[in-house]
XYZ file of C-alpha atoms in Angstrom:
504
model
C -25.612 -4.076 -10.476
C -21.933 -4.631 -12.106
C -23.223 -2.293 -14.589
C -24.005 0.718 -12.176
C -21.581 2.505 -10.158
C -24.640 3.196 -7.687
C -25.951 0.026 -5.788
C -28.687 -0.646 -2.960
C -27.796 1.518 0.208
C -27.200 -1.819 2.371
C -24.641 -3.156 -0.351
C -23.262 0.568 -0.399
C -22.701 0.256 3.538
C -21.051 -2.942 2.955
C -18.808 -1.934 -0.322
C -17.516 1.426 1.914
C -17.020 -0.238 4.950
C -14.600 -3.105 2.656
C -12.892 0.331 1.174
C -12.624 2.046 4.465
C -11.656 -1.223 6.251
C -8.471 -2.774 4.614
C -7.445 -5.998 5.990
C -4.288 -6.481 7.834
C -3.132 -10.117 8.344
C -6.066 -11.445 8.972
C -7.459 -8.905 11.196
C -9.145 -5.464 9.989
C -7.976 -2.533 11.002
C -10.600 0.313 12.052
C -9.721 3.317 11.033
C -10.527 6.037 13.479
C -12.693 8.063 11.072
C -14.731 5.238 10.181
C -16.515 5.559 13.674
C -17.927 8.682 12.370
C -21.901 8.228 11.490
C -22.640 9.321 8.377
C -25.650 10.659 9.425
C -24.069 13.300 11.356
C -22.293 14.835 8.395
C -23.944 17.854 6.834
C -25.072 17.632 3.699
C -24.020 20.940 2.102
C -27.075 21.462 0.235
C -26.699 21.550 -4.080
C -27.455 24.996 -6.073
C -30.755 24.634 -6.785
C -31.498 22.217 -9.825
C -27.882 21.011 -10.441
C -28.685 17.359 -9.066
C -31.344 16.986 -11.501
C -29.107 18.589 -14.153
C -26.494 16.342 -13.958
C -28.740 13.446 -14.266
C -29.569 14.873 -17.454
C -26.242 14.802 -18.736
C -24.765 11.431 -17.729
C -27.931 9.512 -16.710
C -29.548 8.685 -12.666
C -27.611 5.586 -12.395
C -24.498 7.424 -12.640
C -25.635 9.766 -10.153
C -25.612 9.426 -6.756
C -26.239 11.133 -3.201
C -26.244 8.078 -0.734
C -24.871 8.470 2.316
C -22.481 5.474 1.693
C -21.258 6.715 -1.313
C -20.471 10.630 0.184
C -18.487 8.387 2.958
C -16.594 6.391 0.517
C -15.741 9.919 -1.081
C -15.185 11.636 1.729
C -11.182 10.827 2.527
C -8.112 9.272 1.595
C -5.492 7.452 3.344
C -4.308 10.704 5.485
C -4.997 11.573 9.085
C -7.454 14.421 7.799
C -10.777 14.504 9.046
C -13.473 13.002 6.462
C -15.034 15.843 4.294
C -17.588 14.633 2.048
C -19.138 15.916 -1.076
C -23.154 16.368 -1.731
C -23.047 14.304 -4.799
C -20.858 11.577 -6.262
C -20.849 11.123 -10.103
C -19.276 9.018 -12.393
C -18.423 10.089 -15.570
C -17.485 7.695 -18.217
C -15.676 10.164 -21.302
C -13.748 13.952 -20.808
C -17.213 14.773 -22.492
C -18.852 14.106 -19.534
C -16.624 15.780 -17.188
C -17.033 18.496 -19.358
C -20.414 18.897 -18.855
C -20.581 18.384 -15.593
C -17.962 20.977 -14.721
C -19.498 23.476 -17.204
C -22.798 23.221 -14.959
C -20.928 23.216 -11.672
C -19.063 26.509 -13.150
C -22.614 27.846 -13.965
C -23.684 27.453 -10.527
C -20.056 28.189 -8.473
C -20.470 24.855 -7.025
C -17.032 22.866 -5.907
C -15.249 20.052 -7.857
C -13.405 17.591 -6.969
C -11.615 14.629 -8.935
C -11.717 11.263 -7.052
C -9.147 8.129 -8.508
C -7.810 5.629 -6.706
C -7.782 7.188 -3.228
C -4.747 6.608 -1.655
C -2.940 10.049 -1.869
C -2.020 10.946 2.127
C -2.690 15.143 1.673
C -6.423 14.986 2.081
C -6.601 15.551 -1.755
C -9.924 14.174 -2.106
C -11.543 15.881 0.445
C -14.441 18.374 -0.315
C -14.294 20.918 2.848
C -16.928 22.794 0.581
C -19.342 19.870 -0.658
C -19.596 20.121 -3.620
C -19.708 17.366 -6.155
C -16.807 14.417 -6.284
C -16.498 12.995 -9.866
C -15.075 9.725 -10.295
C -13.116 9.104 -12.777
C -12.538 5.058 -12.543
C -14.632 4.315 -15.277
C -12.603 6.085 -17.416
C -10.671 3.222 -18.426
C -9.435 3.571 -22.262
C -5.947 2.866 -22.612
C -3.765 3.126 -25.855
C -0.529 1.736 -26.186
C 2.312 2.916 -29.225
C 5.014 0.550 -29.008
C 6.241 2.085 -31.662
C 6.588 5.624 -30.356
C 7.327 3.882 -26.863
C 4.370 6.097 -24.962
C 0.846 4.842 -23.460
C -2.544 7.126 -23.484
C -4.368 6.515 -20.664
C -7.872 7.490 -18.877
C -7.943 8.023 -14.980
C -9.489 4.433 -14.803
C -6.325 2.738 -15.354
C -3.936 2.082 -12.621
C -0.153 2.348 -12.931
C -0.234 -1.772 -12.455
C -2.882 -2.149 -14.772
C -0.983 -0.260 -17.102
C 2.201 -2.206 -16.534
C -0.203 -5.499 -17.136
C -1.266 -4.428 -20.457
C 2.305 -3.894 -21.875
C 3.205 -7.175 -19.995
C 5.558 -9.158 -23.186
C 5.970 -6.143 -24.724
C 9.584 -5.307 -23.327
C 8.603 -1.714 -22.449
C 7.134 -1.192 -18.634
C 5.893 2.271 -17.194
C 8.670 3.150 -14.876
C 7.181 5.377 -12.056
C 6.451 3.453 -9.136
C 4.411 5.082 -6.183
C 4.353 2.212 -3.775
C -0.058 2.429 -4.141
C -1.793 1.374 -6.957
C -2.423 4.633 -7.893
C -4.453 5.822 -11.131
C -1.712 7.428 -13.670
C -3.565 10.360 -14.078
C -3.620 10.890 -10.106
C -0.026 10.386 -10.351
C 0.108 12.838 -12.665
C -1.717 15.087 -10.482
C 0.121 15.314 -7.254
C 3.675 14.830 -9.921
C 4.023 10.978 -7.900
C 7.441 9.618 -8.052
C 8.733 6.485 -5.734
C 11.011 4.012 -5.616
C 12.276 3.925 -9.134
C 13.075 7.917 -9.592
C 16.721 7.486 -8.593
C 16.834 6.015 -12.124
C 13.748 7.053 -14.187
C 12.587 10.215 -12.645
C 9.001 11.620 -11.339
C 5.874 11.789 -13.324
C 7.568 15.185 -14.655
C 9.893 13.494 -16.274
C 7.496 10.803 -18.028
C 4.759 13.011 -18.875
C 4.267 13.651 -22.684
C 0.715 15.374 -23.087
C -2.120 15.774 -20.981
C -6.238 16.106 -21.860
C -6.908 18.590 -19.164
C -11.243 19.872 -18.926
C -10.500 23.236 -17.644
C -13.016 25.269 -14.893
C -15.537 26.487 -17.629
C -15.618 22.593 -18.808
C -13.766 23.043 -21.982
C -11.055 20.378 -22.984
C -7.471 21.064 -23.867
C -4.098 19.106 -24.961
C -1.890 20.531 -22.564
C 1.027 19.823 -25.983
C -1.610 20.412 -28.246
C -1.224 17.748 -31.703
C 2.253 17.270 -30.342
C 3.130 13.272 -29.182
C 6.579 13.543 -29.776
C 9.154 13.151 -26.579
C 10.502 17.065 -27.575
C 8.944 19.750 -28.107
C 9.776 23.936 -28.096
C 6.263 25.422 -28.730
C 4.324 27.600 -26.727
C 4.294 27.198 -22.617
C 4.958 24.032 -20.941
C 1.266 23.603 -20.126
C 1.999 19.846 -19.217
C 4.311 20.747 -16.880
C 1.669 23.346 -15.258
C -0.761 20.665 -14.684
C 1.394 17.827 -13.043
C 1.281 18.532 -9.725
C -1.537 20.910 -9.442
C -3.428 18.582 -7.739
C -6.791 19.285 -9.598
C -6.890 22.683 -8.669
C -6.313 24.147 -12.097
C -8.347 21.334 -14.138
C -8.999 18.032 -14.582
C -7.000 15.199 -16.051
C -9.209 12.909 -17.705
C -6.119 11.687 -20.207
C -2.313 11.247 -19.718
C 0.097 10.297 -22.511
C 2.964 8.979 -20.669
C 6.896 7.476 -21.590
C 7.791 3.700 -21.135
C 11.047 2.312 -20.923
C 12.834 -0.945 -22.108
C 12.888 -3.398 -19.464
C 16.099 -3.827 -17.806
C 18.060 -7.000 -18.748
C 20.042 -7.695 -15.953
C 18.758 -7.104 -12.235
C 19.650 -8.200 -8.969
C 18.217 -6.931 -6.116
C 20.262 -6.510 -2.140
C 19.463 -5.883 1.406
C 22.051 -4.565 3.773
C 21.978 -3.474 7.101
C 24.274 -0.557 8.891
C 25.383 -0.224 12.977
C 23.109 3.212 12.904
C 21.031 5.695 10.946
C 24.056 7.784 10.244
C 26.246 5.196 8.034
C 23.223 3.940 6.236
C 22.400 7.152 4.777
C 26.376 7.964 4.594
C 26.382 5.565 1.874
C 23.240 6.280 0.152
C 24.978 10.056 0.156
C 28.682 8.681 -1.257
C 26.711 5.988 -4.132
C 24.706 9.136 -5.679
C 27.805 11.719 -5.408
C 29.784 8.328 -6.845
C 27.680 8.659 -9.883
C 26.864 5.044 -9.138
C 23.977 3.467 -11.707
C 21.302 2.372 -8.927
C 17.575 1.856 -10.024
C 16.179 1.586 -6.615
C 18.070 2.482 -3.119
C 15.595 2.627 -0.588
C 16.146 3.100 3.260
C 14.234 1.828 6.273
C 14.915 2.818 9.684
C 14.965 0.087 12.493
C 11.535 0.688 13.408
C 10.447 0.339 10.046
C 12.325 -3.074 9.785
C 10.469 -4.417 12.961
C 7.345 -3.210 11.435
C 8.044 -5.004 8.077
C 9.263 -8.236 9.843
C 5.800 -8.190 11.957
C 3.570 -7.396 8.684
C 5.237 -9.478 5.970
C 6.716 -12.282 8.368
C 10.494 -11.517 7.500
C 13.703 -12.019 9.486
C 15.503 -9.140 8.165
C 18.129 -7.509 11.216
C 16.046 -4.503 12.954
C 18.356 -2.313 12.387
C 19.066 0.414 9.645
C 18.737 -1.064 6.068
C 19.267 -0.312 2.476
C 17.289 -2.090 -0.078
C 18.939 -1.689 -3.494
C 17.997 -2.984 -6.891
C 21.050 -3.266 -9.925
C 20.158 -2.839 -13.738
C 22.651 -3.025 -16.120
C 22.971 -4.104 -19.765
C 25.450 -7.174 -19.298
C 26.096 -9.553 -16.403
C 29.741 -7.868 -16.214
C 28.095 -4.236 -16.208
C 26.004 -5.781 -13.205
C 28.797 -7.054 -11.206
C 30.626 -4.087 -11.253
C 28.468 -2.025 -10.029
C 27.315 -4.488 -7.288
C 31.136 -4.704 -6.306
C 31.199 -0.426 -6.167
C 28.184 -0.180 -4.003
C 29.727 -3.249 -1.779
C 32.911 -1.449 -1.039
C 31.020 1.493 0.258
C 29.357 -0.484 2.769
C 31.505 -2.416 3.723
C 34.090 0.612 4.466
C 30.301 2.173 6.733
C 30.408 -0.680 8.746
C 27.627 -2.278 7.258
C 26.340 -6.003 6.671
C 27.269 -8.395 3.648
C 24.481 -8.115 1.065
C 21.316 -10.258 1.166
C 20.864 -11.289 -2.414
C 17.241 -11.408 -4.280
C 18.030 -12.481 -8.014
C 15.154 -14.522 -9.337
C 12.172 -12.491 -10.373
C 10.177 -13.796 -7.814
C 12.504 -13.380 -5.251
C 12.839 -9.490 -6.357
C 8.868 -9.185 -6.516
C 8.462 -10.723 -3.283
C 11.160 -7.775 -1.666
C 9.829 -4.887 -3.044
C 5.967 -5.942 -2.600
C 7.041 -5.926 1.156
C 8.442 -2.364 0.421
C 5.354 -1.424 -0.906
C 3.426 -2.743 1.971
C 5.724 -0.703 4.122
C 2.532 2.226 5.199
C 0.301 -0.817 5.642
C 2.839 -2.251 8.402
C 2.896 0.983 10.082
C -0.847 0.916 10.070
C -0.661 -3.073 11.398
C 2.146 -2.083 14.001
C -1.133 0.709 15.916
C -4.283 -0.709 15.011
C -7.050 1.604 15.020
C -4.751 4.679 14.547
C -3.842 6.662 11.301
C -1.332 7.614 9.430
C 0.487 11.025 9.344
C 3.386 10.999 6.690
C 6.032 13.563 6.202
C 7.122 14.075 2.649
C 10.440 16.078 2.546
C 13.530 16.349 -0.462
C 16.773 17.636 0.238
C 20.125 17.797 -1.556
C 21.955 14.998 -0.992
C 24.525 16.393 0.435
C 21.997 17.341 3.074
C 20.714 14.184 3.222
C 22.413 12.597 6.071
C 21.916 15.598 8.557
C 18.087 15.554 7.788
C 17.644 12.307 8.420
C 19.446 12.540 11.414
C 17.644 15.871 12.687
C 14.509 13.500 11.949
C 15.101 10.971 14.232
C 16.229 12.916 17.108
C 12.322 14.927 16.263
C 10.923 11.406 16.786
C 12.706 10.773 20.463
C 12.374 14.009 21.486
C 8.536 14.234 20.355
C 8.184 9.946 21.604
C 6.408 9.086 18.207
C 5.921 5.741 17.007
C 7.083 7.453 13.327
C 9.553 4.571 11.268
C 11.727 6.221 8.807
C 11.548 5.530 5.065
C 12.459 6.839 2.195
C 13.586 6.750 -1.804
C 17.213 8.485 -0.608
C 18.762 8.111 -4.091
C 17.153 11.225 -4.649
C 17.002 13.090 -1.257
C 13.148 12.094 -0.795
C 12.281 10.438 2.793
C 9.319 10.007 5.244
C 8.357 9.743 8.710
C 5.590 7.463 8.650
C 3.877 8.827 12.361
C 0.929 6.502 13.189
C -0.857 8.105 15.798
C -4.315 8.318 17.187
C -6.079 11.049 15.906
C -8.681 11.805 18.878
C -5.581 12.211 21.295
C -4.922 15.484 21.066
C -1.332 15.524 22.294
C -0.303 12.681 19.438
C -1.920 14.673 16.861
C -0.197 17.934 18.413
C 3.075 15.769 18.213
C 2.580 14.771 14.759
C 1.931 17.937 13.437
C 4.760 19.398 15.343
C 7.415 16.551 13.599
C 5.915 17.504 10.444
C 6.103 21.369 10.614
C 9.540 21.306 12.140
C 11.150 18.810 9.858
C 9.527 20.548 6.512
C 11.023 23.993 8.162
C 14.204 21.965 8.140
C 14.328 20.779 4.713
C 13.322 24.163 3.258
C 16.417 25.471 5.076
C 18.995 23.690 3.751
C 17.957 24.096 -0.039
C 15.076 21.246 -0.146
C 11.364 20.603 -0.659
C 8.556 20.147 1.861
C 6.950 17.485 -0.379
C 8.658 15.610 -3.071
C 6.194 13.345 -3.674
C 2.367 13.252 -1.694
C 2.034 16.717 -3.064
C 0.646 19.339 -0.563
C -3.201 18.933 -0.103
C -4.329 20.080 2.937
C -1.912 19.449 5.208
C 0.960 21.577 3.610
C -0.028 25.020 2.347
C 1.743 26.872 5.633
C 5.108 25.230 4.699
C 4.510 25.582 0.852
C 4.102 29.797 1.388
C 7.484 29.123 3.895
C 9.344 27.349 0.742
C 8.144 30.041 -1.818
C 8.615 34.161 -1.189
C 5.640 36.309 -1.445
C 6.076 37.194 -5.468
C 6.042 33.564 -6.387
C 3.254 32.661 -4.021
C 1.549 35.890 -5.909
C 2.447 34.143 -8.894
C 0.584 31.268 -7.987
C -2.244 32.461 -6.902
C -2.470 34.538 -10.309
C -2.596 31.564 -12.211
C -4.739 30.247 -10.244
C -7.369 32.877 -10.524
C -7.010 33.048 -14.049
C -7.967 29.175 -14.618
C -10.284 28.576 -11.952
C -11.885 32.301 -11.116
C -14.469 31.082 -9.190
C -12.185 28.940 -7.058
C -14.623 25.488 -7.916
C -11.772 23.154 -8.624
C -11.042 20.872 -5.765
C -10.822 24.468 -3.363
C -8.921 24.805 -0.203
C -6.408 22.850 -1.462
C -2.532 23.522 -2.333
C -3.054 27.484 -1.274
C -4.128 29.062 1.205
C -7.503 31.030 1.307
């Protein structure tokens, strides 16, 4: 069994309902779609011969049509309704995938790339059946200290990743909060806590193995490793983000970066929403050398305090994390950032300078979706994504809270605000229709918002499902043309992961 991605239907049930069912201090959480029967779903029958087919090319035991397995596939951690493929496969080389596709392009039948799932756009969905191929055993991995850049299959994680070059002095930077697969992250162009300092998966991608609609395979930089490069179009650049509607990543050759050697980690907290994200404004336009500044709203803070069993103040809070290359480039900074807060009226830092007292802080900011979750049990989360300049910063997040009154959402504010990114993590239930009606009215209103003042509607979860209406707002009609065009000219049959990123 250990050798088989497809197992007896009863341990199936038992495997999806441990996936679907994450554990929440010591009480499990029922997520609202897990009530759905499988047996209810319609199973969107397979172009004649393809099942068969594809058990031809990568064997019956990676093959497999239980209703289990189509659950497991059938969602991520969004609010979206669960969608699930016909078929689940698992590939295990960009040969495979190859093939696979190259059939499903014979026979115009959907596909969809399944890591990790824990994107929160409905990425993983298949509103078309189809056939979900996933990628996680996939899991070759290829470190150059040397050249200072890892090669990576969709099986590896970004913490597996940062466990193999664990001694080495180099880490992999980007820093999603999940456990994400790199080449998801790669997909929906992830970035997280540590972008203030090290940038998105944009910045940190090198060269991508991409299997195209037709099932060929192409090096999105061709021969090219090196960290520069002037030839031809940026095809790397084309494929991060596109959310595996153009192709599918089945290889990433990313950047590392020389760990830090001096770091010291703080937690402050401010009389109101409005000096807290005052300062994060004034360190960035400071030109202040942050590597994390994170902020958390005072419902978020209650939230963590419950989950992770904290005393922090409920009130609005920075988290910040100092790198620098000597002890007296360290202090300096810390004494910079200090003065700002102090002069916003907020608290005297709460230090975290041991390793373990750093890991231990931002695991809890990690966990920070989970407590939401914890905080409304058998409800789901609806996250809001938006980037705005940072001199815009403070207004948003302001116009964002007085959204959350007005609408009465249980929605805690968080966010990566070194670089204008922020969420409202709404946890509502799904079947009430004027909670859902309230969450997709904060969302739509506060991506509106963002676009207006010279900002993003997602600057991070990518935009899935749940944000092709504000994505043709934030673009005009040529570029959305544009889009489309490239689009068609990949993917003419529209098979790759469809209904996804544009409109029909």
């Amino acid at each position: 069994l250990s050798r088989s991605p497809v197992m007896p239907s009863a341990l199936l049930a038992a495997a999806a309902c441990r996936r679907m069912v994450p554990r929440f201090g010591g009480r499990r959480l029922v997520h609202a779609a897990a009530a759905i029967d499988p047996l209810t779903w319609p199973v969107r029958e397979l172009p004649e011969d393809l099942h068969a087919a594809i058990e031809r090319a990568v064997g019956s035991r990676a093959v497999s049509a239980a209703h289990a397995v189509r659950r497991q596939h059938a969602m991520d951690e969004s609010w979206h309704q669960s969608e699930p493929p016909a078929l689940v496969v698992w590939p295990e080389s960009p040969e495979a995938v190859g093939e696979v596709v190259s059939l499903c392009a014979q026979r115009r039948c959907p596909v969809i790339p399944f890591g990790t799932g824990t994107g929160l756009e409905g990425g993983v969905n298949a509103p078309q059946g189809g056939v979900t191929l996933n990628l996680t055993k996939m899991t070759k991995c290829d470190v150059s200290l040397e050249d200072a850049t890892a090669t990576v299959q969709p099986g590896i994680s970004r913490l597996a990743l940062n466990q193999e070059l664990h001694g080495s002095g180099l880490f992999f930077p980007v820093d999603p909060g999940a456990d994400a697969s790199v080449c998801g992250m790669c997909a929906t162009s992830a970035s997280g806590t540590n972008a203030v300092r090290y940038g998105t998966m944009r910045d940190n991608v090198v060269d991508l193995q991409v299997v195209l609609a037709d099932g060929s395979v192409i090096h999105t930089n061709g021969s090219d490793r090196s960290r520069k490069s002037a030839a031809g179009y940026n095809l790397t650049n084309l494929f991060v983000g596109s959310e595996g509607t153009l192709g599918i990543i089945t290889e990433a050759t990313v950047k590392l970066h020389p760990l830090p050697e001096h770091v010291a980690a703080a937690v402050c907290s401010f009389p109101d929403i409005a000096a807290a994200t005052e300062v994060a404004q004034s360190v960035v336009q400071c030109g202040l050398a942050v590597a994390r500044m994170e902020l958390l709203d005072a419902a978020m803070m209650g939230a963590l305090n419950s989950y992770s069993s904290f005393s922090y103040d409920e009130a609005p809070t920075l988290f910040f994390e100092f790198t620098a290359a000597s002890e007296q480039g360290l202090k300096e900074i810390e004494s910079s950032v200090a003065e700002l807060v102090a002069d916003s009226g907020g608290s005297a830092f709460s230090w975290a300078t041991r390793p373990e007292e750093r890991s231990v802080l931002w695991d809890a900011r990690h966990k920070c979706w989970y407590a939401c979750l914890a905080a409304r049990p058998n409800c789901r989360g609806f996250a809001t994504d938006v980037t705005v300049p940072i001199s815009k910063l403070s207004d948003t997040v302001q116009y964002a809270h007085d959204i959350i009154q007005e609408l009465d959402l249980f929605a805690p504010i968080l966010g990566h605000v070194g670089d204008g990114n922020f969420h409202c993590a709404a946890v509502i239930d799904v079947d009430n229709p004027k909670e859902l009606q309230a969450a997709k009215e904060l969302g739509s209103r506060l991506g509106q918002r963002a676009i207006e003042v010279g900002g993003t509607c997602t600057g991070e979860h990518g935009i899935g499902l749940g944000k092709r209406v504000l994505l043709a707002q934030q673009f005009d009609p040529a570029a959305m043309a544009a889009m489309a065009s490239i689009k068609a000219a990949l993917d003419p049959a529209g098979i790759l992961n469809p209904e996804k990123v544009l409109l029909p």
